[in-house]
mmCIF file of C-alpha atoms in Angstrom:
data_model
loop_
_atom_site.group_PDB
_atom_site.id
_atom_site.type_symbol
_atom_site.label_atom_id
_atom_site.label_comp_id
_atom_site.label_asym_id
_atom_site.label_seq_id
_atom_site.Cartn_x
_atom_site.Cartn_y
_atom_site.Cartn_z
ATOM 1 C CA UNK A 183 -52.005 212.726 127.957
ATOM 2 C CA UNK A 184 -51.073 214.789 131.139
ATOM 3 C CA UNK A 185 -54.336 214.535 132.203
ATOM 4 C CA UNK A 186 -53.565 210.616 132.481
ATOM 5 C CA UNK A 187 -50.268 210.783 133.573
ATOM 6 C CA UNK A 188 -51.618 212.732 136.800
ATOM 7 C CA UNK A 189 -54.329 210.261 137.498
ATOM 8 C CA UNK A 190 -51.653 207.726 137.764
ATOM 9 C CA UNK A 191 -49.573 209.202 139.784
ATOM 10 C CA UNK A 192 -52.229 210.021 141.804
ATOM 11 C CA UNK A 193 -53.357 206.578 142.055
ATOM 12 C CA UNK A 194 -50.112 205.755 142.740
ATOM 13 C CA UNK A 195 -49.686 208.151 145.619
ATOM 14 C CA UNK A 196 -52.756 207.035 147.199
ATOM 15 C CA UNK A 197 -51.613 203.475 147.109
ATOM 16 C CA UNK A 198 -48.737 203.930 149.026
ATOM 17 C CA UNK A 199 -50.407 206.662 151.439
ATOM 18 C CA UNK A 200 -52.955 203.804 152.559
ATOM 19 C CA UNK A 201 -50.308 201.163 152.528
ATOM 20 C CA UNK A 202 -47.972 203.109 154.956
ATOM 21 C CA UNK A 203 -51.074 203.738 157.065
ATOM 22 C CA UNK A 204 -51.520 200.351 157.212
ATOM 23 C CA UNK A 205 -48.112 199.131 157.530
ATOM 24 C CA UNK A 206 -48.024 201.562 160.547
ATOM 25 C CA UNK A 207 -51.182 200.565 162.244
ATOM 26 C CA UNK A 208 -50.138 196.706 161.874
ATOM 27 C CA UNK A 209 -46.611 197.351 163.570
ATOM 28 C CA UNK A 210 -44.705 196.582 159.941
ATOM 29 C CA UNK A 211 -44.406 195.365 157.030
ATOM 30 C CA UNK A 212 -42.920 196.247 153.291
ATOM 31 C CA UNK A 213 -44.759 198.505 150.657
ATOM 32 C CA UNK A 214 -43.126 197.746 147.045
ATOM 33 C CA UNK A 215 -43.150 200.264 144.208
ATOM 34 C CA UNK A 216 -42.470 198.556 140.802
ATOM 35 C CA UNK A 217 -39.944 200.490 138.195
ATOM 36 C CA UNK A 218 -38.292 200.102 135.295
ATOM 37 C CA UNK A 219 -35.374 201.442 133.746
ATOM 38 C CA UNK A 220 -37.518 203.972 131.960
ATOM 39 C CA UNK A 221 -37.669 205.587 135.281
ATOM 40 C CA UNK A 222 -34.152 206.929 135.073
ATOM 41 C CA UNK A 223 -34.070 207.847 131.114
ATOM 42 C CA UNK A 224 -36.873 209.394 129.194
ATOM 43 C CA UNK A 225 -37.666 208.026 125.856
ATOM 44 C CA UNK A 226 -39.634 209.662 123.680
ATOM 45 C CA UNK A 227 -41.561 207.194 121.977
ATOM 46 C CA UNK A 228 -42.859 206.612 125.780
ATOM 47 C CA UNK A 229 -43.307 209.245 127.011
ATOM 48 C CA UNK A 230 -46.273 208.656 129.454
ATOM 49 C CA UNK A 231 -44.743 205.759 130.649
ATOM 50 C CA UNK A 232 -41.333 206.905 131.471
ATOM 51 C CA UNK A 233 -42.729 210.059 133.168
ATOM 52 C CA UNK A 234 -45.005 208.113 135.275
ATOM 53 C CA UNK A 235 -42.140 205.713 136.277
ATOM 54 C CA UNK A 236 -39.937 208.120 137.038
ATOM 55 C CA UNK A 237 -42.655 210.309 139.623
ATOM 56 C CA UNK A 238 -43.300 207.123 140.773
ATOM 57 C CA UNK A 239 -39.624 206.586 142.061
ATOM 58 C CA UNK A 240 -38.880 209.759 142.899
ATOM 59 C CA UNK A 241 -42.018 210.055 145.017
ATOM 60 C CA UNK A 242 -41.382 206.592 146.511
ATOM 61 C CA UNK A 243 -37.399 208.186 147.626
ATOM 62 C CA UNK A 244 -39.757 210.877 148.710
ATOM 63 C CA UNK A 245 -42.374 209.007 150.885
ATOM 64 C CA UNK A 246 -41.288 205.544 151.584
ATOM 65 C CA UNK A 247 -37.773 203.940 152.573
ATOM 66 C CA UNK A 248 -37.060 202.655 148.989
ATOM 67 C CA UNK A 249 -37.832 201.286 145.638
ATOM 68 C CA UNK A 250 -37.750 197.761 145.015
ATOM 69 C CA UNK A 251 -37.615 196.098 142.288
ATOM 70 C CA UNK A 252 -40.105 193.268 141.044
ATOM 71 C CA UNK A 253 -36.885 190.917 140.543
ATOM 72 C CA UNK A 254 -35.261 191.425 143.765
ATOM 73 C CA UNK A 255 -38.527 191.702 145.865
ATOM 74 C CA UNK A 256 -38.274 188.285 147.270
ATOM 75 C CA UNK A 257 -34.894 188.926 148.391
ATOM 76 C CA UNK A 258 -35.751 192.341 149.581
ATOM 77 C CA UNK A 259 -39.164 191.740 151.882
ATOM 78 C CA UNK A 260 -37.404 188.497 153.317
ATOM 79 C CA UNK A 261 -35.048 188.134 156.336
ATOM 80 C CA UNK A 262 -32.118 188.496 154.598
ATOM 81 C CA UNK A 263 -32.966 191.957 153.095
ATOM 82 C CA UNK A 264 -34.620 193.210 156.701
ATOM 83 C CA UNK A 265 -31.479 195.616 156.903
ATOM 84 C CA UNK A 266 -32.201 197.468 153.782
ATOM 85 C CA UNK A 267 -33.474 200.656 153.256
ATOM 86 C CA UNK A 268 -33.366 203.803 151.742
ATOM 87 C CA UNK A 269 -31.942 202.314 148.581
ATOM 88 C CA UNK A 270 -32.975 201.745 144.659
ATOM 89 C CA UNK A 271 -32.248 198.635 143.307
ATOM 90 C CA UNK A 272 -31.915 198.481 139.582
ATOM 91 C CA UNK A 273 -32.563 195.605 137.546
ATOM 92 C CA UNK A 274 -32.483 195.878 133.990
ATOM 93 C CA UNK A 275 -30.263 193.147 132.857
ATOM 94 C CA UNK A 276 -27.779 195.614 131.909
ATOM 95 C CA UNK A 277 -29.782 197.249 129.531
ATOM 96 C CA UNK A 278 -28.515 200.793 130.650
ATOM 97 C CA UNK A 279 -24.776 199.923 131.719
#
């Protein structure tokens, strides 16, 4: 299991790495991480996934300006969301209120 869990992180890593590089080269653009609410609270019946989500997210805080959500992408990579950064947007139909 942590031999997977590393490879995807990895993979994820490298994703964004080449993304930013290309984001820079272009003059712009948006690079979207997708989360869940597993990122924030280990389960541990899931234990892969929630520790891949959550080195995900905090490596996204780390690299790139923010996490975005698949649900609030459209709002986010438009116009109207330009202005945001640096921020994690949580949508999980209140499953962890």
């Amino acid at each position: 299991m942590a031999a997977r869990l590393v490879q995807e992180v990895r993979g994820a890593f490298m994703m964004m790495q080449t993304a930013a590089r290309a984001t820079r080269r272009n003059g712009g653009g948006s690079i979207v991480n997708s989360g869940s609410a597993d990122s924030f609270y280990g389960e541990e019946r899931t234990l892969a996934y929630c520790t891949t989500k959550a080195a995900v997210l905090n490596m996204t805080r780390a690299v790139l300006p923010g996490l975005l959500l698949a649900s609030a992408v459209a709002f986010l990579i438009g116009d109207t969301g330009a202005g945001m950064t640096g921020s994690t947007v949580v949508v999980d139909r209140g499953l962890r209120a």
